[in-house]
C-alpha cells in the first residue's frame, strides 16, 4: 500500500492556553504534529477554527486519507451529542458549543468528542506506557486533578460522564475547592493547591514548579506540601482499587514532573494501607507526554470508524444534532 492510500486519524487537544493537534496512521504512530494558542476568550467557533487551522498544514503535508477526527476537551462533555456541557470560566462561549458538528462539517469525516482526561488515558492505554492493559486508573495532575477509569479493556465514563473524577472526592481536609466544595483531593494535589499550601506555610508565593525546586534543595515546607499531596493521591488510589479493582495507575500532567517528590509518600501510604485485594497497584509515569490527549482522541476516532459497537457515537457532517 502506498502512502497515499493509508488511513489517517486526526487528534486534537483543546486546552485552556494551548491547542495541540496530531495526525496518526492506523497504528497510532504520530506522523506529524502542531500546536497553536487557544483563543479561549473568543468563543467556541474561534477555538475550533484555531484547531482546524493548525491541522490544515498537516493534512497537506502527510499523504493519506483522513477517516475520522477526535477531540479531547476540558470540562464535562456530552460525547453522544458532541457538545461541551460545562466549562471553566476561562472558556467563553464553550459550554453548549457543538464541537463535534463543527469539526465534522469542516473536515467531512465523522468527529468524536471526549473529556481530555479520558482521552489522556485512552492514549496511554492505546499507544503509551500502559499499552494493552485492561484495568487502569489515569490521573492527570495539572492546574487541577483529573481522573479516568479503564476497566475490562474499555473506558468507563459512567451514565453522566463523570466516572473517575477523583479530583473532586471529599475527605481530604477542609480547604475550599475551586468547584465550590470543600476538602477535595484537588485541594492537596493540584498545581494550584501545591502553590497555595506552600504560601500558607511560608508566606511566599511560588509556582508549583518553584515549590518543587525548593523541595529538591531541601526546603522542609516544600517537602511537607509534596508529602501531603502524595499521601492524598495514595488514598485516592486505594479508594479506586477498592471500588473497581484496578491493577495499574498511570500518572501524567505538569505536576507529575515532580513525581520524584510525590512517589515516596504515595508508596509509603500504599504500604500502610494496601488495597483490600491484597495485590499491589503498579504506578507508572505517562509515556506520551503532551501527545497523550491528542493521540487518545485519534484512538477514539479510529475505534469509532472501525468498531461501531464499542465507540462513542460520532457526529458526522451529514447527520448531527440541530
mmCIF file of C-alpha atoms in Angstrom:
data_model
loop_
_atom_site.group_PDB
_atom_site.id
_atom_site.type_symbol
_atom_site.label_atom_id
_atom_site.label_comp_id
_atom_site.label_asym_id
_atom_site.label_seq_id
_atom_site.Cartn_x
_atom_site.Cartn_y
_atom_site.Cartn_z
ATOM 1 C CA UNK A 1 0.000 0.000 0.000
ATOM 2 C CA UNK A 2 1.350 3.419 -0.935
ATOM 3 C CA UNK A 3 1.472 6.318 1.497
ATOM 4 C CA UNK A 4 -1.344 7.983 -0.439
ATOM 5 C CA UNK A 5 -3.619 5.012 0.303
ATOM 6 C CA UNK A 6 -3.053 4.854 4.048
ATOM 7 C CA UNK A 7 -5.759 5.719 6.565
ATOM 8 C CA UNK A 8 -5.223 8.763 8.776
ATOM 9 C CA UNK A 9 -6.815 9.888 12.038
ATOM 10 C CA UNK A 10 -6.649 13.395 13.445
ATOM 11 C CA UNK A 11 -6.424 14.037 17.179
ATOM 12 C CA UNK A 12 -6.999 17.401 18.840
ATOM 13 C CA UNK A 13 -6.399 18.580 22.400
ATOM 14 C CA UNK A 14 -8.104 21.913 23.124
ATOM 15 C CA UNK A 15 -6.603 23.186 26.361
ATOM 16 C CA UNK A 16 -7.038 26.429 28.224
ATOM 17 C CA UNK A 17 -3.923 28.032 26.761
ATOM 18 C CA UNK A 18 -2.649 25.691 24.042
ATOM 19 C CA UNK A 19 -4.301 23.563 21.377
ATOM 20 C CA UNK A 20 -2.318 20.572 20.118
ATOM 21 C CA UNK A 21 -3.074 18.520 17.020
ATOM 22 C CA UNK A 22 -1.610 15.289 15.676
ATOM 23 C CA UNK A 23 -2.095 13.226 12.560
ATOM 24 C CA UNK A 24 -1.734 9.467 13.113
ATOM 25 C CA UNK A 25 -1.725 6.384 10.953
ATOM 26 C CA UNK A 26 -3.991 3.465 11.810
ATOM 27 C CA UNK A 27 -1.355 2.152 14.222
ATOM 28 C CA UNK A 28 -1.499 5.471 16.118
ATOM 29 C CA UNK A 29 2.034 6.409 15.154
ATOM 30 C CA UNK A 30 2.217 10.201 15.139
ATOM 31 C CA UNK A 31 3.132 11.259 11.604
ATOM 32 C CA UNK A 32 3.016 14.998 12.204
ATOM 33 C CA UNK A 33 2.026 17.401 14.956
ATOM 34 C CA UNK A 34 1.457 21.088 15.565
ATOM 35 C CA UNK A 35 0.254 23.431 18.259
ATOM 36 C CA UNK A 36 -1.313 26.858 18.468
ATOM 37 C CA UNK A 37 -2.641 29.251 21.066
ATOM 38 C CA UNK A 38 -6.200 28.569 22.209
ATOM 39 C CA UNK A 39 -8.349 31.693 21.736
ATOM 40 C CA UNK A 40 -10.369 30.779 24.829
ATOM 41 C CA UNK A 41 -11.856 34.258 25.239
ATOM 42 C CA UNK A 42 -13.202 34.415 21.671
ATOM 43 C CA UNK A 43 -15.771 31.637 21.769
ATOM 44 C CA UNK A 44 -16.287 28.072 20.639
ATOM 45 C CA UNK A 45 -16.107 28.614 16.898
ATOM 46 C CA UNK A 46 -12.847 30.532 17.231
ATOM 47 C CA UNK A 47 -11.347 27.683 19.270
ATOM 48 C CA UNK A 48 -12.382 25.063 16.730
ATOM 49 C CA UNK A 49 -11.158 27.263 13.871
ATOM 50 C CA UNK A 50 -7.761 27.590 15.573
ATOM 51 C CA UNK A 51 -7.500 23.805 15.886
ATOM 52 C CA UNK A 52 -8.515 23.284 12.268
ATOM 53 C CA UNK A 53 -6.041 25.938 11.180
ATOM 54 C CA UNK A 54 -3.244 24.061 12.940
ATOM 55 C CA UNK A 55 -4.384 20.774 11.404
ATOM 56 C CA UNK A 56 -4.643 22.028 7.816
ATOM 57 C CA UNK A 57 -0.880 22.108 7.060
ATOM 58 C CA UNK A 58 -0.540 18.577 8.438
ATOM 59 C CA UNK A 59 -3.228 17.329 6.079
ATOM 60 C CA UNK A 60 -1.419 18.973 3.175
ATOM 61 C CA UNK A 61 1.975 17.556 4.143
ATOM 62 C CA UNK A 62 1.028 13.994 5.064
ATOM 63 C CA UNK A 63 -0.270 11.780 2.240
ATOM 64 C CA UNK A 64 -3.235 9.581 3.005
ATOM 65 C CA UNK A 65 -6.998 9.538 3.507
ATOM 66 C CA UNK A 66 -8.474 11.138 6.617
ATOM 67 C CA UNK A 67 -11.034 8.721 8.088
ATOM 68 C CA UNK A 68 -12.025 10.455 11.313
ATOM 69 C CA UNK A 69 -11.165 13.078 13.898
ATOM 70 C CA UNK A 70 -11.243 13.067 17.678
ATOM 71 C CA UNK A 71 -11.227 15.979 20.093
ATOM 72 C CA UNK A 72 -10.275 15.965 23.770
ATOM 73 C CA UNK A 73 -11.567 18.979 25.687
ATOM 74 C CA UNK A 74 -11.511 20.103 29.288
ATOM 75 C CA UNK A 75 -14.807 20.129 31.153
ATOM 76 C CA UNK A 76 -17.891 17.952 31.187
ATOM 77 C CA UNK A 77 -18.815 16.759 27.713
ATOM 78 C CA UNK A 78 -21.782 15.049 26.094
ATOM 79 C CA UNK A 79 -19.948 12.653 23.819
ATOM 80 C CA UNK A 80 -23.109 11.396 22.133
ATOM 81 C CA UNK A 81 -24.143 14.901 21.075
ATOM 82 C CA UNK A 82 -20.598 16.126 20.546
ATOM 83 C CA UNK A 83 -21.157 19.122 22.822
ATOM 84 C CA UNK A 84 -19.449 20.737 25.776
ATOM 85 C CA UNK A 85 -21.835 20.725 28.757
ATOM 86 C CA UNK A 86 -19.834 22.540 31.432
ATOM 87 C CA UNK A 87 -16.623 24.536 31.032
ATOM 88 C CA UNK A 88 -14.500 26.654 33.340
ATOM 89 C CA UNK A 89 -14.767 30.434 33.390
ATOM 90 C CA UNK A 90 -11.582 30.698 31.334
ATOM 91 C CA UNK A 91 -13.513 29.467 28.266
ATOM 92 C CA UNK A 92 -16.006 31.919 26.779
ATOM 93 C CA UNK A 93 -18.851 30.555 24.668
ATOM 94 C CA UNK A 94 -17.633 26.974 25.101
ATOM 95 C CA UNK A 95 -20.402 25.418 27.221
ATOM 96 C CA UNK A 96 -23.104 24.216 24.849
ATOM 97 C CA UNK A 97 -20.947 24.567 21.758
ATOM 98 C CA UNK A 98 -21.406 21.736 19.175
ATOM 99 C CA UNK A 99 -17.738 20.813 18.803
ATOM 100 C CA UNK A 100 -18.403 17.553 17.002
ATOM 101 C CA UNK A 101 -20.633 19.095 14.345
ATOM 102 C CA UNK A 102 -18.239 21.978 13.746
ATOM 103 C CA UNK A 103 -15.282 19.640 13.231
ATOM 104 C CA UNK A 104 -17.261 17.163 11.133
ATOM 105 C CA UNK A 105 -18.613 19.914 8.886
ATOM 106 C CA UNK A 106 -15.160 21.340 8.305
ATOM 107 C CA UNK A 107 -13.380 18.042 7.634
ATOM 108 C CA UNK A 108 -16.145 15.972 6.059
ATOM 109 C CA UNK A 109 -15.444 12.955 8.287
ATOM 110 C CA UNK A 110 -17.011 11.605 11.497
ATOM 111 C CA UNK A 111 -15.901 13.542 14.574
ATOM 112 C CA UNK A 112 -15.759 12.320 18.167
ATOM 113 C CA UNK A 113 -15.578 14.315 21.400
ATOM 114 C CA UNK A 114 -14.389 13.257 24.838
ATOM 115 C CA UNK A 115 -13.180 14.740 28.087
ATOM 116 C CA UNK A 116 -9.463 15.473 27.945
ATOM 117 C CA UNK A 117 -8.548 13.165 30.846
ATOM 118 C CA UNK A 118 -10.496 10.313 29.265
ATOM 119 C CA UNK A 119 -8.543 10.991 26.081
ATOM 120 C CA UNK A 120 -5.275 11.061 28.057
ATOM 121 C CA UNK A 121 -5.979 7.618 29.494
ATOM 122 C CA UNK A 122 -7.124 6.227 26.154
ATOM 123 C CA UNK A 123 -3.897 7.471 24.594
ATOM 124 C CA UNK A 124 -1.703 5.831 27.218
ATOM 125 C CA UNK A 125 -3.612 2.522 27.020
ATOM 126 C CA UNK A 126 -3.676 2.541 23.224
ATOM 127 C CA UNK A 127 -0.120 3.625 22.488
ATOM 128 C CA UNK A 128 1.665 4.677 25.664
ATOM 129 C CA UNK A 129 3.057 3.495 28.984
ATOM 130 C CA UNK A 130 0.184 1.117 29.813
ATOM 131 C CA UNK A 131 -0.470 -0.142 26.303
ATOM 132 C CA UNK A 132 -2.793 -3.124 26.242
ATOM 133 C CA UNK A 133 -3.607 -3.128 29.962
ATOM 134 C CA UNK A 134 -7.209 -3.789 30.939
ATOM 135 C CA UNK A 135 -7.769 -2.164 34.343
ATOM 136 C CA UNK A 136 -6.151 1.237 34.783
ATOM 137 C CA UNK A 137 -6.756 4.456 36.675
ATOM 138 C CA UNK A 138 -5.486 7.538 34.866
ATOM 139 C CA UNK A 139 -4.571 10.584 36.940
ATOM 140 C CA UNK A 140 -3.773 13.941 35.380
ATOM 141 C CA UNK A 141 -2.052 16.358 37.754
ATOM 142 C CA UNK A 142 -2.115 19.884 36.417
ATOM 143 C CA UNK A 143 -3.813 23.108 37.413
ATOM 144 C CA UNK A 144 -6.489 20.766 38.738
ATOM 145 C CA UNK A 145 -6.665 16.999 39.316
ATOM 146 C CA UNK A 146 -8.472 14.830 36.784
ATOM 147 C CA UNK A 147 -9.118 11.128 36.639
ATOM 148 C CA UNK A 148 -10.445 8.443 34.318
ATOM 149 C CA UNK A 149 -11.079 4.712 34.642
ATOM 150 C CA UNK A 150 -10.291 1.969 32.130
ATOM 151 C CA UNK A 151 -11.837 -1.305 33.245
ATOM 152 C CA UNK A 152 -12.352 -4.614 31.493
ATOM 153 C CA UNK A 153 -10.434 -3.312 28.499
ATOM 154 C CA UNK A 154 -12.518 -0.214 27.835
ATOM 155 C CA UNK A 155 -13.101 3.270 29.149
ATOM 156 C CA UNK A 156 -15.811 3.521 31.784
ATOM 157 C CA UNK A 157 -17.307 7.012 31.651
ATOM 158 C CA UNK A 158 -20.460 6.326 33.658
ATOM 159 C CA UNK A 159 -24.017 7.420 32.811
ATOM 160 C CA UNK A 160 -23.183 11.096 33.384
ATOM 161 C CA UNK A 161 -19.634 11.089 32.038
ATOM 162 C CA UNK A 162 -18.184 11.668 35.497
ATOM 163 C CA UNK A 163 -16.610 8.296 36.331
ATOM 164 C CA UNK A 164 -13.054 8.579 37.600
ATOM 165 C CA UNK A 165 -13.298 12.210 38.716
ATOM 166 C CA UNK A 166 -11.099 11.602 41.729
ATOM 167 C CA UNK A 167 -10.062 15.237 41.974
ATOM 168 C CA UNK A 168 -13.420 16.070 43.487
ATOM 169 C CA UNK A 169 -13.726 13.289 46.038
ATOM 170 C CA UNK A 170 -14.157 14.825 49.530
ATOM 171 C CA UNK A 171 -12.454 13.697 52.709
ATOM 172 C CA UNK A 172 -9.037 15.304 52.214
ATOM 173 C CA UNK A 173 -9.246 18.099 54.772
ATOM 174 C CA UNK A 174 -11.454 21.176 54.839
ATOM 175 C CA UNK A 175 -9.945 23.605 52.336
ATOM 176 C CA UNK A 176 -12.245 25.207 49.779
ATOM 177 C CA UNK A 177 -12.067 23.696 46.297
ATOM 178 C CA UNK A 178 -12.387 25.633 43.058
ATOM 179 C CA UNK A 179 -15.594 23.716 42.307
ATOM 180 C CA UNK A 180 -17.288 25.147 45.406
ATOM 181 C CA UNK A 181 -16.889 22.013 47.543
ATOM 182 C CA UNK A 182 -14.506 21.504 50.442
ATOM 183 C CA UNK A 183 -11.763 19.028 51.246
ATOM 184 C CA UNK A 184 -11.445 17.557 47.769
ATOM 185 C CA UNK A 185 -8.286 15.794 46.597
ATOM 186 C CA UNK A 186 -7.661 18.720 44.264
ATOM 187 C CA UNK A 187 -7.045 20.934 47.324
ATOM 188 C CA UNK A 188 -3.986 18.787 48.068
ATOM 189 C CA UNK A 189 -2.519 17.596 44.804
ATOM 190 C CA UNK A 190 -3.146 20.146 42.047
ATOM 191 C CA UNK A 191 -0.511 22.601 40.923
ATOM 192 C CA UNK A 192 -2.664 25.485 42.112
ATOM 193 C CA UNK A 193 -3.090 23.908 45.555
ATOM 194 C CA UNK A 194 0.582 22.996 45.957
ATOM 195 C CA UNK A 195 1.439 26.648 45.400
ATOM 196 C CA UNK A 196 -1.310 27.819 47.770
ATOM 197 C CA UNK A 197 -0.362 25.418 50.554
ATOM 198 C CA UNK A 198 3.266 26.484 50.358
ATOM 199 C CA UNK A 199 2.198 30.126 50.572
ATOM 200 C CA UNK A 200 0.045 29.337 53.615
ATOM 201 C CA UNK A 201 3.024 27.741 55.366
ATOM 202 C CA UNK A 202 5.676 30.293 54.455
ATOM 203 C CA UNK A 203 4.034 33.487 53.259
ATOM 204 C CA UNK A 204 5.962 33.165 49.975
ATOM 205 C CA UNK A 205 4.058 32.846 46.706
ATOM 206 C CA UNK A 206 5.730 30.441 44.287
ATOM 207 C CA UNK A 207 4.516 28.346 41.383
ATOM 208 C CA UNK A 208 4.197 24.588 41.855
ATOM 209 C CA UNK A 209 7.351 24.149 39.777
ATOM 210 C CA UNK A 210 9.226 26.582 42.028
ATOM 211 C CA UNK A 211 7.933 24.741 45.101
ATOM 212 C CA UNK A 212 9.299 21.527 43.561
ATOM 213 C CA UNK A 213 12.672 23.203 43.022
ATOM 214 C CA UNK A 214 12.668 24.349 46.650
ATOM 215 C CA UNK A 215 11.851 20.813 47.812
ATOM 216 C CA UNK A 216 14.694 19.433 45.708
ATOM 217 C CA UNK A 217 17.022 21.777 47.610
ATOM 218 C CA UNK A 218 15.792 20.553 50.990
ATOM 219 C CA UNK A 219 13.133 23.144 51.842
ATOM 220 C CA UNK A 220 11.159 21.371 54.591
ATOM 221 C CA UNK A 221 7.951 23.304 53.962
ATOM 222 C CA UNK A 222 8.059 22.422 50.281
ATOM 223 C CA UNK A 223 8.778 18.787 51.097
ATOM 224 C CA UNK A 224 5.839 18.722 53.522
ATOM 225 C CA UNK A 225 3.494 20.068 50.846
ATOM 226 C CA UNK A 226 4.547 17.353 48.400
ATOM 227 C CA UNK A 227 4.314 14.660 51.085
ATOM 228 C CA UNK A 228 0.722 15.697 51.784
ATOM 229 C CA UNK A 229 -0.076 15.650 48.075
ATOM 230 C CA UNK A 230 1.450 12.180 47.687
ATOM 231 C CA UNK A 231 -0.418 10.807 50.687
ATOM 232 C CA UNK A 232 -3.672 12.169 49.284
ATOM 233 C CA UNK A 233 -3.040 10.565 45.916
ATOM 234 C CA UNK A 234 -2.369 7.225 47.600
ATOM 235 C CA UNK A 235 -5.698 7.384 49.428
ATOM 236 C CA UNK A 236 -7.483 8.073 46.146
ATOM 237 C CA UNK A 237 -5.710 5.112 44.532
ATOM 238 C CA UNK A 238 -6.758 2.789 47.369
ATOM 239 C CA UNK A 239 -10.357 4.009 47.139
ATOM 240 C CA UNK A 240 -10.448 3.370 43.404
ATOM 241 C CA UNK A 241 -8.797 -0.042 43.762
ATOM 242 C CA UNK A 242 -11.397 -0.990 46.352
ATOM 243 C CA UNK A 243 -14.252 0.019 44.076
ATOM 244 C CA UNK A 244 -13.183 -1.227 40.638
ATOM 245 C CA UNK A 245 -10.098 -3.390 41.333
ATOM 246 C CA UNK A 246 -7.668 -1.508 39.091
ATOM 247 C CA UNK A 247 -4.218 -3.047 38.728
ATOM 248 C CA UNK A 248 -2.297 -0.045 37.424
ATOM 249 C CA UNK A 249 -2.231 3.730 37.798
ATOM 250 C CA UNK A 250 -0.771 5.954 35.082
ATOM 251 C CA UNK A 251 0.116 9.491 36.161
ATOM 252 C CA UNK A 252 0.531 12.437 33.822
ATOM 253 C CA UNK A 253 0.184 16.199 33.726
ATOM 254 C CA UNK A 254 2.584 19.005 34.541
ATOM 255 C CA UNK A 255 2.744 18.325 38.286
ATOM 256 C CA UNK A 256 3.831 14.739 37.587
ATOM 257 C CA UNK A 257 7.204 16.135 36.549
ATOM 258 C CA UNK A 258 7.812 16.268 40.307
ATOM 259 C CA UNK A 259 7.000 12.556 40.635
ATOM 260 C CA UNK A 260 10.312 12.018 42.440
ATOM 261 C CA UNK A 261 8.854 14.153 45.247
ATOM 262 C CA UNK A 262 5.389 12.589 45.207
ATOM 263 C CA UNK A 263 6.299 8.922 44.781
ATOM 264 C CA UNK A 264 7.899 8.271 48.204
ATOM 265 C CA UNK A 265 4.772 9.463 50.022
ATOM 266 C CA UNK A 266 2.487 7.560 47.650
ATOM 267 C CA UNK A 267 4.414 4.316 48.135
ATOM 268 C CA UNK A 268 4.650 4.772 51.908
ATOM 269 C CA UNK A 269 0.920 5.283 52.274
ATOM 270 C CA UNK A 270 0.113 2.360 49.959
ATOM 271 C CA UNK A 271 2.375 0.166 52.096
ATOM 272 C CA UNK A 272 0.474 1.252 55.218
ATOM 273 C CA UNK A 273 -2.968 0.943 53.608
ATOM 274 C CA UNK A 274 -2.778 -1.542 50.720
ATOM 275 C CA UNK A 275 -5.767 -2.326 48.504
ATOM 276 C CA UNK A 276 -8.267 -4.721 50.047
ATOM 277 C CA UNK A 277 -7.466 -7.276 47.331
ATOM 278 C CA UNK A 278 -4.005 -7.721 48.807
ATOM 279 C CA UNK A 279 -2.491 -7.217 45.370
ATOM 280 C CA UNK A 280 -0.198 -4.230 44.861
ATOM 281 C CA UNK A 281 -1.143 -1.492 42.417
ATOM 282 C CA UNK A 282 1.531 -0.639 39.865
ATOM 283 C CA UNK A 283 2.342 3.065 39.471
ATOM 284 C CA UNK A 284 3.541 4.213 36.040
ATOM 285 C CA UNK A 285 4.557 7.594 34.680
ATOM 286 C CA UNK A 286 2.758 8.525 31.468
ATOM 287 C CA UNK A 287 4.815 7.821 28.375
ATOM 288 C CA UNK A 288 3.326 10.003 25.645
ATOM 289 C CA UNK A 289 3.910 13.396 27.226
ATOM 290 C CA UNK A 290 1.934 16.150 25.532
ATOM 291 C CA UNK A 291 0.846 13.719 22.789
ATOM 292 C CA UNK A 292 -1.307 11.691 25.194
ATOM 293 C CA UNK A 293 -4.563 13.622 24.809
ATOM 294 C CA UNK A 294 -4.473 14.123 21.021
ATOM 295 C CA UNK A 295 -3.316 10.529 20.430
ATOM 296 C CA UNK A 296 -6.136 9.345 22.690
ATOM 297 C CA UNK A 297 -8.574 11.437 20.684
ATOM 298 C CA UNK A 298 -7.224 9.919 17.467
ATOM 299 C CA UNK A 299 -7.599 6.459 19.029
ATOM 300 C CA UNK A 300 -11.246 7.228 19.766
ATOM 301 C CA UNK A 301 -11.775 8.228 16.137
ATOM 302 C CA UNK A 302 -10.042 5.054 14.970
ATOM 303 C CA UNK A 303 -12.235 2.927 17.201
ATOM 304 C CA UNK A 304 -15.342 4.755 16.056
ATOM 305 C CA UNK A 305 -14.699 4.154 12.400
ATOM 306 C CA UNK A 306 -13.689 0.507 12.796
ATOM 307 C CA UNK A 307 -15.844 -0.784 15.658
ATOM 308 C CA UNK A 308 -19.249 0.826 15.863
ATOM 309 C CA UNK A 309 -20.264 -1.389 18.776
ATOM 310 C CA UNK A 310 -17.599 -0.040 21.136
ATOM 311 C CA UNK A 311 -17.238 3.538 20.003
ATOM 312 C CA UNK A 312 -18.822 6.622 21.480
ATOM 313 C CA UNK A 313 -21.325 7.972 18.976
ATOM 314 C CA UNK A 314 -19.831 10.166 16.279
ATOM 315 C CA UNK A 315 -21.195 13.376 14.860
ATOM 316 C CA UNK A 316 -20.928 13.452 11.080
ATOM 317 C CA UNK A 317 -21.340 16.265 8.630
ATOM 318 C CA UNK A 318 -24.403 14.556 7.201
ATOM 319 C CA UNK A 319 -26.171 13.527 10.414
ATOM 320 C CA UNK A 320 -25.865 15.596 13.557
ATOM 321 C CA UNK A 321 -27.943 17.167 16.294
ATOM 322 C CA UNK A 322 -29.502 20.537 15.482
#
